Tab-separated table of C-alpha atoms in Angstrom:
chain	number	residue	atom	x	y	z
A	159	MET	CA	-69.430	-9.694	32.061
A	160	THR	CA	-65.919	-11.130	31.511
A	161	ILE	CA	-64.101	-11.610	28.389
A	162	GLY	CA	-60.849	-12.803	27.618
A	163	ILE	CA	-58.825	-11.037	25.088
A	164	ILE	CA	-55.856	-12.136	23.037
A	165	ILE	CA	-53.612	-9.733	21.482
A	166	GLY	CA	-52.042	-11.668	18.600
A	167	ASN	CA	-48.912	-10.243	17.508
A	168	ARG	CA	-45.565	-10.956	14.939
A	169	ASP	CA	-42.103	-9.867	15.504
A	170	PHE	CA	-41.362	-7.895	11.944
A	171	PHE	CA	-43.593	-5.683	12.800
A	172	PRO	CA	-43.355	-2.487	15.559
A	173	ASP	CA	-44.323	-4.257	18.966
A	174	SER	CA	-45.096	-0.730	19.592
A	175	LEU	CA	-48.612	-1.229	18.264
A	176	VAL	CA	-48.816	-4.454	20.713
A	177	GLU	CA	-48.541	-2.069	23.579
A	178	LYS	CA	-50.769	0.376	22.585
A	179	ALA	CA	-53.672	-1.848	22.032
A	180	ARG	CA	-53.259	-3.575	25.289
A	181	LEU	CA	-53.933	0.037	27.027
A	182	GLU	CA	-56.252	0.652	24.130
A	183	ILE	CA	-58.825	-2.452	25.185
A	184	ILE	CA	-58.320	-1.689	28.623
A	185	GLU	CA	-59.906	1.258	28.688
A	186	VAL	CA	-62.426	0.888	26.083
A	187	PHE	CA	-63.435	-2.213	28.975
A	188	SER	CA	-63.798	-0.097	31.450
A	189	LYS	CA	-65.800	2.674	29.909
A	190	LEU	CA	-68.455	0.022	28.673
A	191	ASN	CA	-68.152	-1.908	31.841
A	192	LEU	CA	-66.438	-5.380	31.232
A	193	LYS	CA	-64.403	-7.244	32.891
A	194	PRO	CA	-60.950	-7.945	30.774
A	195	ILE	CA	-59.073	-11.519	31.051
A	196	LEU	CA	-55.913	-10.412	29.331
A	197	LEU	CA	-51.686	-11.308	30.151
A	198	ALA	CA	-49.562	-8.780	31.956
A	199	SER	CA	-47.499	-6.796	29.842
A	200	ASN	CA	-44.964	-8.707	31.319
A	201	ASP	CA	-46.149	-12.165	31.188
A	202	THR	CA	-44.800	-12.228	28.163
A	203	LYS	CA	-43.315	-9.659	25.307
A	204	LEU	CA	-45.510	-6.440	26.380
A	205	GLY	CA	-48.671	-9.006	26.548
A	206	GLY	CA	-49.146	-10.582	22.778
A	207	VAL	CA	-49.360	-13.858	21.754
A	208	GLU	CA	-47.417	-14.970	19.448
A	209	THR	CA	-45.071	-18.181	20.024
A	210	TYR	CA	-46.378	-21.752	21.620
A	211	LYS	CA	-45.317	-20.990	24.709
A	212	GLU	CA	-46.884	-18.021	24.852
A	213	ALA	CA	-50.149	-19.267	23.908
A	214	GLN	CA	-49.487	-22.054	27.053
A	215	LYS	CA	-49.222	-18.864	28.874
A	216	CYS	CA	-52.481	-17.621	27.698
A	217	ALA	CA	-54.213	-20.723	27.416
A	218	GLU	CA	-53.608	-21.676	31.309
A	219	LEU	CA	-54.527	-17.641	32.688
A	220	PHE	CA	-57.952	-18.481	30.288
A	221	LYS	CA	-58.398	-21.723	32.492
A	222	LYS	CA	-57.882	-20.448	35.429
A	223	HIS	CA	-60.829	-17.923	34.294
A	224	ARG	CA	-62.813	-20.493	32.848
A	225	GLU	CA	-66.541	-20.533	34.993
A	226	GLU	CA	-66.279	-16.634	34.190
A	227	ILE	CA	-65.304	-16.072	30.803
A	228	ALA	CA	-67.807	-16.192	28.236
A	229	GLY	CA	-66.343	-14.764	25.405
A	230	ILE	CA	-63.023	-14.216	23.715
A	231	LEU	CA	-61.982	-11.506	21.881
A	232	VAL	CA	-58.770	-11.749	19.374
A	233	LEU	CA	-57.345	-7.767	18.946
A	234	LEU	CA	-54.854	-7.708	15.797
A	235	PRO	CA	-53.002	-4.652	16.319
A	236	ASN	CA	-50.491	-5.618	13.859
A	237	PHE	CA	-50.455	-8.957	10.954
A	238	GLY	CA	-50.418	-11.061	14.200
A	239	ASP	CA	-49.677	-14.767	14.622
A	240	GLU	CA	-52.179	-17.063	13.085
A	241	LYS	CA	-51.197	-20.190	14.865
A	242	GLY	CA	-50.371	-17.805	18.263
A	243	VAL	CA	-53.896	-17.235	18.610
A	244	ALA	CA	-55.515	-20.825	16.950
A	245	ASP	CA	-53.058	-22.769	19.921
A	246	THR	CA	-54.038	-20.174	22.924
A	247	LEU	CA	-57.969	-21.235	21.799
A	248	LYS	CA	-56.910	-24.757	21.212
A	249	LEU	CA	-55.326	-25.138	24.451
A	250	SER	CA	-57.881	-23.745	26.588
A	251	GLY	CA	-60.672	-25.660	26.390
A	252	LEU	CA	-62.897	-22.984	25.986
A	253	ASN	CA	-65.976	-23.659	24.300
A	254	VAL	CA	-67.062	-19.627	24.066
A	255	PRO	CA	-67.985	-17.179	21.537
A	256	VAL	CA	-64.798	-15.731	19.831
A	257	LEU	CA	-64.854	-11.749	18.097
A	258	ILE	CA	-61.536	-11.171	16.013
A	259	GLN	CA	-61.129	-7.228	15.200
A	260	ALA	CA	-57.997	-5.855	13.257
A	261	TYR	CA	-56.568	-2.577	13.263
A	262	PRO	CA	-56.640	-0.378	10.299
A	263	ASP	CA	-53.800	1.309	8.610
A	264	ASP	CA	-53.433	4.859	8.389
A	265	LEU	CA	-52.335	5.903	4.786
A	266	SER	CA	-49.427	8.470	6.074
A	267	LYS	CA	-48.444	5.322	7.853
A	268	MET	CA	-47.361	2.627	5.392
A	269	ASN	CA	-43.516	3.185	6.486
A	270	VAL	CA	-41.872	-0.060	8.202
A	271	VAL	CA	-41.946	1.784	11.654
A	272	ASN	CA	-46.253	1.976	11.791
A	273	ARG	CA	-47.550	-0.623	9.233
A	274	ARG	CA	-50.045	-3.148	10.191
A	275	ASP	CA	-51.396	-5.397	7.806
A	276	SER	CA	-54.001	-6.548	9.933
A	277	TRP	CA	-56.103	-6.311	7.149
A	278	CYS	CA	-54.357	-9.527	6.165
A	279	GLY	CA	-53.461	-10.824	9.238
A	280	LYS	CA	-57.543	-10.832	10.472
A	281	ILE	CA	-58.369	-12.917	7.070
A	282	SER	CA	-55.242	-15.925	7.802
A	283	VAL	CA	-56.340	-15.875	11.917
A	284	CYS	CA	-59.772	-16.611	10.436
A	285	ASN	CA	-58.531	-19.182	8.075
A	286	ASN	CA	-56.236	-20.604	10.704
A	287	LEU	CA	-59.759	-20.469	13.358
A	288	TYR	CA	-61.589	-22.427	10.618
A	289	GLN	CA	-59.017	-25.154	9.817
A	290	TYR	CA	-59.232	-26.129	13.847
A	291	GLY	CA	-63.238	-25.784	13.573
A	292	ILE	CA	-63.047	-23.311	16.347
A	293	LYS	CA	-66.359	-20.811	15.671
A	294	TYR	CA	-66.159	-17.434	15.687
A	295	SER	CA	-67.935	-14.014	14.448
A	296	LEU	CA	-66.831	-10.810	12.729
A	297	THR	CA	-67.189	-6.753	13.197
A	298	SER	CA	-69.182	-5.251	10.906
A	299	GLN	CA	-66.702	-2.961	9.276
A	300	HIS	CA	-63.461	-5.534	8.202
A	301	VAL	CA	-61.074	-3.350	10.615
A	302	SER	CA	-61.863	-0.964	12.825
A	303	LEU	CA	-60.244	0.591	16.062
A	304	PRO	CA	-61.264	-0.139	19.550
A	305	SER	CA	-62.101	3.179	19.588
A	306	ALA	CA	-64.393	3.551	16.913
A	307	PRO	CA	-68.581	3.839	17.959
A	308	GLU	CA	-69.062	0.923	15.175
A	309	PHE	CA	-66.376	-1.051	16.793
A	310	GLN	CA	-67.548	-0.934	20.531
A	311	LYS	CA	-71.779	-1.788	19.367
A	312	ASP	CA	-69.884	-4.905	17.825
A	313	LEU	CA	-68.299	-5.612	20.751
A	314	MET	CA	-71.406	-4.985	22.961
A	315	ASP	CA	-73.575	-7.224	20.226
A	316	PHE	CA	-70.854	-9.841	20.806
A	317	VAL	CA	-71.288	-9.792	24.702
A	318	ALA	CA	-75.262	-10.213	23.937
A	319	VAL	CA	-74.089	-13.624	21.287
A	320	CYS	CA	-71.968	-14.612	24.428
A	321	ARG	CA	-74.807	-14.012	27.222
A	322	VAL	CA	-77.217	-15.828	25.304
A	323	VAL	CA	-74.617	-18.565	24.060
A	324	LYS	CA	-73.514	-19.259	28.063
A	325	GLY	CA	-77.846	-18.555	28.846
A	326	LEU	CA	-79.033	-21.440	26.719
A	327	LYS	CA	-76.295	-23.399	27.514
A	328	ASN	CA	-77.029	-23.722	30.905
A	329	VAL	CA	-80.704	-23.387	31.163
A	330	ARG	CA	-83.569	-25.434	33.116
A	331	ILE	CA	-86.877	-25.415	31.998
A	332	GLY	CA	-89.213	-26.333	34.299
A	333	ALA	CA	-92.601	-28.740	32.760
A	334	ILE	CA	-95.544	-28.032	34.888
A	335	GLY	CA	-98.170	-30.154	33.841
A	336	ALA	CA	-99.331	-32.105	31.179
A	337	ARG	CA	-99.672	-30.748	27.770
A	338	PRO	CA	-102.669	-29.828	27.436
A	339	GLY	CA	-104.459	-32.632	25.313
A	340	ALA	CA	-105.700	-30.317	22.507
A	341	PHE	CA	-102.591	-28.111	21.905
A	342	ASN	CA	-100.258	-31.057	19.799
A	343	THR	CA	-98.826	-27.612	18.258
A	344	VAL	CA	-96.531	-27.529	21.653
A	345	ARG	CA	-95.044	-30.667	21.306
A	346	TYR	CA	-91.457	-31.355	21.720
A	347	SER	CA	-88.471	-33.642	22.572
A	348	GLU	CA	-86.855	-32.799	25.630
A	349	LYS	CA	-83.787	-35.620	24.634
A	350	ILE	CA	-83.007	-32.918	21.189
A	351	LEU	CA	-83.190	-29.494	23.895
A	352	GLN	CA	-80.992	-32.408	26.358
A	353	ARG	CA	-77.899	-32.201	23.939
A	354	SER	CA	-77.340	-28.468	23.450
A	355	GLY	CA	-77.507	-28.140	27.287
A	356	ILE	CA	-81.091	-27.133	27.478
A	357	THR	CA	-82.619	-29.179	30.848
A	358	VAL	CA	-86.538	-29.959	31.270
A	359	THR	CA	-87.566	-30.409	34.513
A	360	THR	CA	-91.168	-32.199	35.002
A	361	PHE	CA	-93.750	-31.168	37.512
A	362	ASP	CA	-97.162	-32.743	37.770
A	363	LEU	CA	-100.024	-29.773	38.266
A	364	SER	CA	-101.688	-31.999	41.037
A	365	GLU	CA	-98.590	-31.802	43.316
A	366	ILE	CA	-98.747	-27.673	42.646
A	367	LEU	CA	-102.019	-27.167	42.813
A	368	GLY	CA	-102.254	-29.634	46.360
A	369	ARG	CA	-98.985	-27.540	48.033
A	370	ALA	CA	-101.393	-24.477	47.073
A	371	ASN	CA	-104.597	-25.294	48.862
A	372	LYS	CA	-102.745	-25.867	52.203
A	373	LEU	CA	-102.488	-22.669	52.694
A	374	THR	CA	-104.789	-20.156	53.970
A	375	ALA	CA	-105.391	-16.635	53.664
A	376	ASP	CA	-104.314	-16.297	57.504
A	377	ASP	CA	-100.218	-17.436	56.205
A	378	THR	CA	-98.116	-14.499	56.268
A	379	ILE	CA	-96.408	-15.657	53.012
A	380	VAL	CA	-100.324	-15.423	51.522
A	381	LYS	CA	-100.593	-11.554	52.593
A	382	GLN	CA	-97.011	-10.743	51.452
A	383	HIS	CA	-98.307	-11.819	47.525
A	384	ILE	CA	-100.812	-10.492	47.725
A	385	GLU	CA	-99.842	-7.441	48.646
A	386	SER	CA	-96.955	-7.549	46.054
A	387	ILE	CA	-99.926	-8.527	43.026
A	388	ASN	CA	-101.403	-5.292	43.988
A	389	ALA	CA	-98.644	-2.796	44.191
A	390	TYR	CA	-97.980	-5.193	40.154
A	391	ALA	CA	-100.898	-4.689	38.785
A	392	PRO	CA	-105.131	-3.451	39.285
A	393	LYS	CA	-107.230	-6.127	40.939
A	394	GLY	CA	-109.947	-4.089	38.398
A	395	LYS	CA	-112.971	-6.219	39.613
A	396	THR	CA	-111.465	-9.505	40.519
A	397	PRO	CA	-113.246	-11.082	43.905
A	398	ASN	CA	-111.072	-11.177	47.086
A	399	GLU	CA	-111.631	-14.965	46.970
A	400	ALA	CA	-110.354	-14.759	43.295
A	401	MET	CA	-106.691	-13.319	44.455
A	402	LEU	CA	-106.394	-15.050	47.454
A	403	GLN	CA	-106.459	-18.134	44.757
A	404	ILE	CA	-103.889	-16.498	42.970
A	405	ALA	CA	-101.437	-15.350	45.144
A	406	LYS	CA	-101.317	-19.067	46.638
A	407	LEU	CA	-100.397	-20.775	43.348
A	408	ASP	CA	-98.113	-17.487	43.134
A	409	VAL	CA	-96.686	-18.669	46.612
A	410	VAL	CA	-96.258	-22.619	45.406
A	411	LEU	CA	-94.753	-21.634	41.664
A	412	LYS	CA	-91.940	-19.196	43.506
A	413	GLN	CA	-90.972	-22.312	46.258
A	414	ILE	CA	-90.569	-24.554	43.017
A	415	MET	CA	-88.580	-22.109	41.147
A	416	GLU	CA	-86.238	-21.075	43.925
A	417	GLU	CA	-86.596	-25.582	45.196
A	418	ASN	CA	-85.452	-27.100	41.943
A	419	ALA	CA	-82.744	-23.895	40.515
A	420	LEU	CA	-85.590	-22.969	37.580
A	421	ASP	CA	-84.712	-20.138	35.085
A	422	ALA	CA	-87.975	-20.581	33.273
A	423	THR	CA	-91.779	-21.904	33.200
A	424	ALA	CA	-93.812	-23.566	31.083
A	425	ILE	CA	-97.522	-23.937	32.435
A	426	GLN	CA	-100.615	-26.554	31.837
A	427	CYS	CA	-103.499	-23.793	31.991
A	428	TRP	CA	-106.111	-24.497	29.070
A	429	THR	CA	-107.616	-25.650	30.938
A	430	SER	CA	-107.388	-28.024	34.064
A	431	LEU	CA	-106.527	-24.805	36.649
A	432	GLN	CA	-109.903	-23.156	35.894
A	433	GLN	CA	-111.772	-26.094	36.341
A	434	ASN	CA	-109.435	-27.582	39.457
A	435	TYR	CA	-108.648	-24.611	40.579
A	436	GLY	CA	-110.485	-21.761	40.021
A	437	CYS	CA	-108.974	-19.394	38.298
A	438	ASN	CA	-106.389	-18.161	35.785
A	439	VAL	CA	-102.506	-18.322	36.530
A	440	CYS	CA	-101.800	-15.435	33.824
A	441	THR	CA	-101.088	-12.742	36.336
A	442	SER	CA	-97.906	-14.853	38.066
A	443	MET	CA	-96.832	-15.690	34.701
A	444	SER	CA	-96.582	-12.193	33.874
A	445	ILE	CA	-94.899	-11.051	37.125
A	446	MET	CA	-91.824	-13.680	36.149
A	447	SER	CA	-91.480	-12.959	33.184
A	448	GLU	CA	-91.151	-9.044	33.907
A	449	ASN	CA	-89.040	-10.265	36.604
A	450	MET	CA	-86.343	-12.041	33.616
A	451	LEU	CA	-87.883	-15.563	34.685
A	452	PRO	CA	-89.903	-16.070	31.562
A	453	SER	CA	-93.153	-18.167	31.659
A	454	ALA	CA	-95.645	-18.979	28.964
A	455	CYS	CA	-98.986	-21.463	28.848
A	456	GLU	CA	-100.343	-24.152	27.570
A	457	VAL	CA	-96.417	-25.929	29.117
A	458	ASP	CA	-94.972	-24.686	25.573
A	459	VAL	CA	-91.348	-25.301	26.658
A	460	THR	CA	-89.523	-24.287	23.446
A	461	GLY	CA	-91.704	-20.813	23.563
A	462	THR	CA	-90.313	-20.304	26.950
A	463	LEU	CA	-87.079	-21.143	25.625
A	464	SER	CA	-87.525	-18.474	22.359
A	465	MET	CA	-88.327	-16.600	25.368
A	466	TYR	CA	-85.452	-16.874	27.305
A	467	ALA	CA	-83.284	-16.358	24.627
A	468	MET	CA	-84.615	-13.382	23.515
A	469	GLN	CA	-84.300	-11.870	27.234
A	470	LEU	CA	-80.677	-12.735	27.091
A	471	ALA	CA	-80.178	-11.384	23.564
A	472	SER	CA	-81.684	-7.747	24.551
A	473	GLY	CA	-82.000	-7.377	28.196
A	474	SER	CA	-85.926	-7.418	28.126
A	475	PRO	CA	-88.724	-9.325	28.765
A	476	SER	CA	-90.295	-11.713	26.675
A	477	ALA	CA	-93.882	-12.287	25.652
A	478	LEU	CA	-95.741	-15.146	23.873
A	479	VAL	CA	-97.760	-13.992	21.313
A	480	ASP	CA	-100.044	-16.026	19.253
A	481	TRP	CA	-100.517	-14.782	15.922
A	482	ASN	CA	-103.674	-14.308	15.925
A	483	ASN	CA	-105.780	-12.184	13.226
A	484	ASN	CA	-105.796	-10.421	10.014
A	485	TYR	CA	-105.536	-6.462	10.344
A	486	ALA	CA	-108.474	-5.492	8.227
A	487	ASP	CA	-106.837	-5.488	4.505
A	488	ASP	CA	-103.426	-4.746	5.229
A	489	PRO	CA	-101.459	-8.022	3.831
A	490	GLU	CA	-98.380	-6.008	6.041
A	491	LYS	CA	-99.624	-5.915	9.415
A	492	CYS	CA	-101.564	-8.606	12.015
A	493	VAL	CA	-102.935	-8.798	15.565
A	494	LEU	CA	-101.025	-10.388	18.150
A	495	PHE	CA	-103.020	-11.891	21.494
A	496	HIS	CA	-102.932	-13.543	24.473
A	497	CYS	CA	-105.751	-14.012	27.287
A	498	GLY	CA	-103.351	-12.268	29.125
A	499	ASN	CA	-99.724	-13.371	30.401
A	500	TRP	CA	-97.803	-10.596	29.240
A	501	ALA	CA	-94.986	-8.875	31.144
A	502	LYS	CA	-96.049	-5.569	32.471
A	503	SER	CA	-93.356	-3.701	30.179
A	504	PHE	CA	-95.596	-4.504	27.420
A	505	LEU	CA	-98.802	-3.090	29.573
A	506	PRO	CA	-98.629	0.241	30.105
A	507	ASP	CA	-102.992	0.033	31.118
A	508	ILE	CA	-102.222	-3.016	32.911
A	509	GLN	CA	-105.498	-4.248	35.132
A	510	ILE	CA	-105.978	-8.025	36.359
A	511	SER	CA	-109.218	-9.226	34.660
A	512	ASN	CA	-110.871	-12.359	33.552
A	513	ALA	CA	-110.479	-14.361	30.164
A	514	PRO	CA	-113.824	-14.308	27.899
A	515	ILE	CA	-113.456	-16.628	25.607
A	516	LEU	CA	-111.631	-19.484	28.150
A	517	GLY	CA	-114.746	-18.739	30.418
A	518	THR	CA	-116.758	-20.081	27.590
A	519	SER	CA	-115.954	-23.271	28.409
A	520	VAL	CA	-115.196	-23.298	32.260
A	521	GLY	CA	-117.103	-20.379	33.593
A	522	VAL	CA	-115.995	-17.294	33.165
A	523	GLU	CA	-115.873	-16.548	37.151
A	524	ASN	CA	-113.079	-19.606	36.970
A	525	THR	CA	-110.704	-17.553	35.036
A	526	TYR	CA	-109.663	-14.511	37.274
A	527	GLY	CA	-106.053	-13.904	36.813
A	528	ALA	CA	-105.825	-13.104	33.038
A	529	LEU	CA	-104.698	-9.931	32.168
A	530	ASP	CA	-105.809	-7.401	30.290
A	531	GLY	CA	-103.845	-4.375	28.188
A	532	ARG	CA	-102.890	-2.899	25.440
A	533	THR	CA	-98.872	-2.630	24.039
A	534	PRO	CA	-98.148	0.453	22.465
A	535	ALA	CA	-96.025	0.775	19.726
A	536	MET	CA	-92.617	-0.666	20.254
A	537	PRO	CA	-89.671	-1.914	18.738
A	538	LEU	CA	-90.203	-5.901	17.829
A	539	THR	CA	-88.129	-8.836	17.268
A	540	TYR	CA	-90.478	-11.863	16.974
A	541	GLY	CA	-88.899	-15.547	16.722
A	542	ARG	CA	-89.604	-19.042	17.891
A	543	ILE	CA	-87.219	-22.064	18.240
A	544	SER	CA	-88.578	-25.296	18.389
A	545	THR	CA	-87.456	-28.884	17.744
A	546	ASP	CA	-88.101	-31.045	14.481
A	547	ASP	CA	-88.478	-34.258	15.661
A	548	PRO	CA	-88.813	-35.645	12.385
A	549	LYS	CA	-85.457	-34.570	11.420
A	550	GLY	CA	-83.616	-34.572	14.737
A	551	ILE	CA	-82.877	-30.957	14.745
A	552	ILE	CA	-83.436	-27.676	17.091
A	553	LYS	CA	-84.406	-25.128	14.525
A	554	ALA	CA	-86.019	-20.691	14.423
A	555	TYR	CA	-87.056	-18.526	12.286
A	556	ILE	CA	-86.212	-14.706	13.608
A	557	GLY	CA	-87.363	-11.377	12.195
A	558	GLU	CA	-88.500	-7.711	13.237
A	559	GLY	CA	-90.754	-5.347	12.775
A	560	GLU	CA	-92.715	-2.693	14.566
A	561	LEU	CA	-95.395	-3.106	17.529
A	562	THR	CA	-98.278	-0.103	15.832
A	563	ASN	CA	-100.697	2.316	17.555
A	564	ASP	CA	-102.985	1.244	15.240
A	565	PRO	CA	-106.573	1.115	16.362
A	566	LEU	CA	-107.908	-2.154	18.087
A	567	THR	CA	-111.071	-2.931	20.185
A	568	THR	CA	-110.859	-5.758	22.196
A	569	PHE	CA	-109.657	-7.635	25.208
A	570	GLY	CA	-107.131	-9.693	26.331
A	571	ASN	CA	-103.710	-8.326	25.788
A	572	ARG	CA	-103.398	-7.420	22.404
A	573	ALA	CA	-100.816	-5.459	19.947
A	574	VAL	CA	-100.652	-4.836	16.218
A	575	ALA	CA	-97.285	-5.711	14.558
A	576	GLN	CA	-96.003	-4.276	11.269
A	577	ILE	CA	-93.296	-6.860	8.904
A	578	PRO	CA	-92.013	-6.265	6.088
A	579	ASP	CA	-93.153	-9.248	3.819
A	580	LEU	CA	-95.720	-10.915	6.594
A	581	GLN	CA	-97.415	-12.656	4.218
A	582	GLY	CA	-93.986	-14.529	3.351
A	583	LEU	CA	-92.964	-15.032	6.838
A	584	MET	CA	-96.604	-16.777	7.545
A	585	LYS	CA	-96.056	-18.909	4.401
A	586	TYR	CA	-92.627	-20.470	6.230
A	587	ILE	CA	-94.137	-20.451	9.136
A	588	CYS	CA	-96.566	-22.700	7.978
A	589	ARG	CA	-94.463	-24.675	5.103
A	590	ASN	CA	-91.648	-25.644	7.727
A	591	GLY	CA	-94.345	-26.524	10.991
A	592	PHE	CA	-93.785	-24.055	12.667
A	593	GLU	CA	-96.098	-23.646	16.347
A	594	HIS	CA	-99.092	-20.417	16.392
A	595	HIS	CA	-97.508	-19.451	19.584
A	596	VAL	CA	-94.451	-16.508	18.420
A	597	VAL	CA	-92.039	-14.681	20.859
A	598	MET	CA	-91.419	-10.673	21.046
A	599	ASN	CA	-89.344	-8.240	22.563
A	600	ALA	CA	-89.126	-4.891	22.121
A	601	SER	CA	-85.842	-4.853	20.886
A	602	LYS	CA	-83.815	-4.863	17.777
A	603	THR	CA	-81.550	-7.983	18.439
A	604	ALA	CA	-82.544	-10.725	15.310
A	605	SER	CA	-78.829	-10.702	14.246
A	606	ILE	CA	-77.657	-11.407	17.637
A	607	LEU	CA	-80.493	-14.371	17.777
A	608	GLU	CA	-78.736	-15.253	14.352
A	609	GLU	CA	-75.658	-15.694	15.368
A	610	ALA	CA	-75.937	-17.090	18.687
A	611	LEU	CA	-78.381	-19.887	17.865
A	612	GLY	CA	-76.967	-20.522	13.874
A	613	ASN	CA	-73.670	-20.132	14.483
A	614	TYR	CA	-72.529	-21.621	18.464
A	615	MET	CA	-75.487	-23.107	19.035
A	616	GLY	CA	-75.702	-24.610	15.674
A	617	TRP	CA	-79.306	-24.541	14.869
A	618	GLU	CA	-80.660	-23.747	11.649
A	619	VAL	CA	-82.229	-20.704	11.264
A	620	TYR	CA	-83.952	-18.364	9.425
A	621	LYS	CA	-84.002	-14.214	9.468
A	622	HIS	CA	-86.615	-13.106	7.752
């Protein structure tokens, strides 16, 4: 990740503080494997930014790297020049997240030679950015040293925010097939999504199935996909004929994603695939999600978008699940379920199987490709992004909890979640018209998502 750095300066504070800050932040970036873009020490006075001309120089540097810079870090080793920081950001034209850091003063060094006053300077910088309409993030402590663990955690959380914002503003989602007629719940607005840079590309399911049906068991690429599927998960009792169908569909889905530069997919499943092709697509979706190309069923495009956002925040796969059942009489636990498309990371006992519920209407023999597996105890971030079409907005809810090892005897992909004030959360979901689908991620990243989606994307966010 590439981050631009502005080092603020103000002439009646000691310049040596700027020079030390520059060397210190370069060392921190190296340790955290981040790429800094900042002025050289001889480009301006010790590489700091104070005057308008210095702001112009720094802005020009950022413009040269605009394609790679994902965020800006503002360092205030002393009070800093509030206009210099604001002008740099305005002139650069970069619409990226901004993190404001300020150095603490040492009580034993409050003389003229060593005094910083960064505590006060940070407030002034933020005031100017607010006036300019520039969005920014704050560190957990008002002042902190770059070498401090708490700042370095803040910085890495900020990097995750940058990842989410940059990813969402450029994401391309493939909607493969029509929304199942019985699932009004997954309706969404392509136009509202496009306003935030989210592109949806649609495909007729018949085109996908037509391409798959032209492939044969003798095709080298089909053989390769059968091998990779067998390496991914045990086939269990899945017949060879069904494995062939799964592999052929997997080939075409991969081709479609590459041909259209898709980052994620939402696929029609219930029930056209089973009736017209004879298998479930869950295994392929699981493989894609495990490989950080999230895939959701029932053409749940905003569900896939939620998976992608959580994946960007955590750096790990996400899974689309149903808020499905109560867990006995425990008001803070519930059962998360789907007939079987979760990423392998959630399923240590993964096995290719069938979908008994769906099988009651289309024949169990036509549902092979669903996965079976139980998710063990893990950290949990959950959430959902939706378009609220009557309001013309994108909204989301997010929160954290735990996945537990509580007993659960059933089939499909399943987990038990423990969430503080779960009953209050369910009331919020129902009163605000959210879907029965939610996304889970094995992380604690709700604050990162709140900052990215709310502050920078400008969406309506509820953090439970």
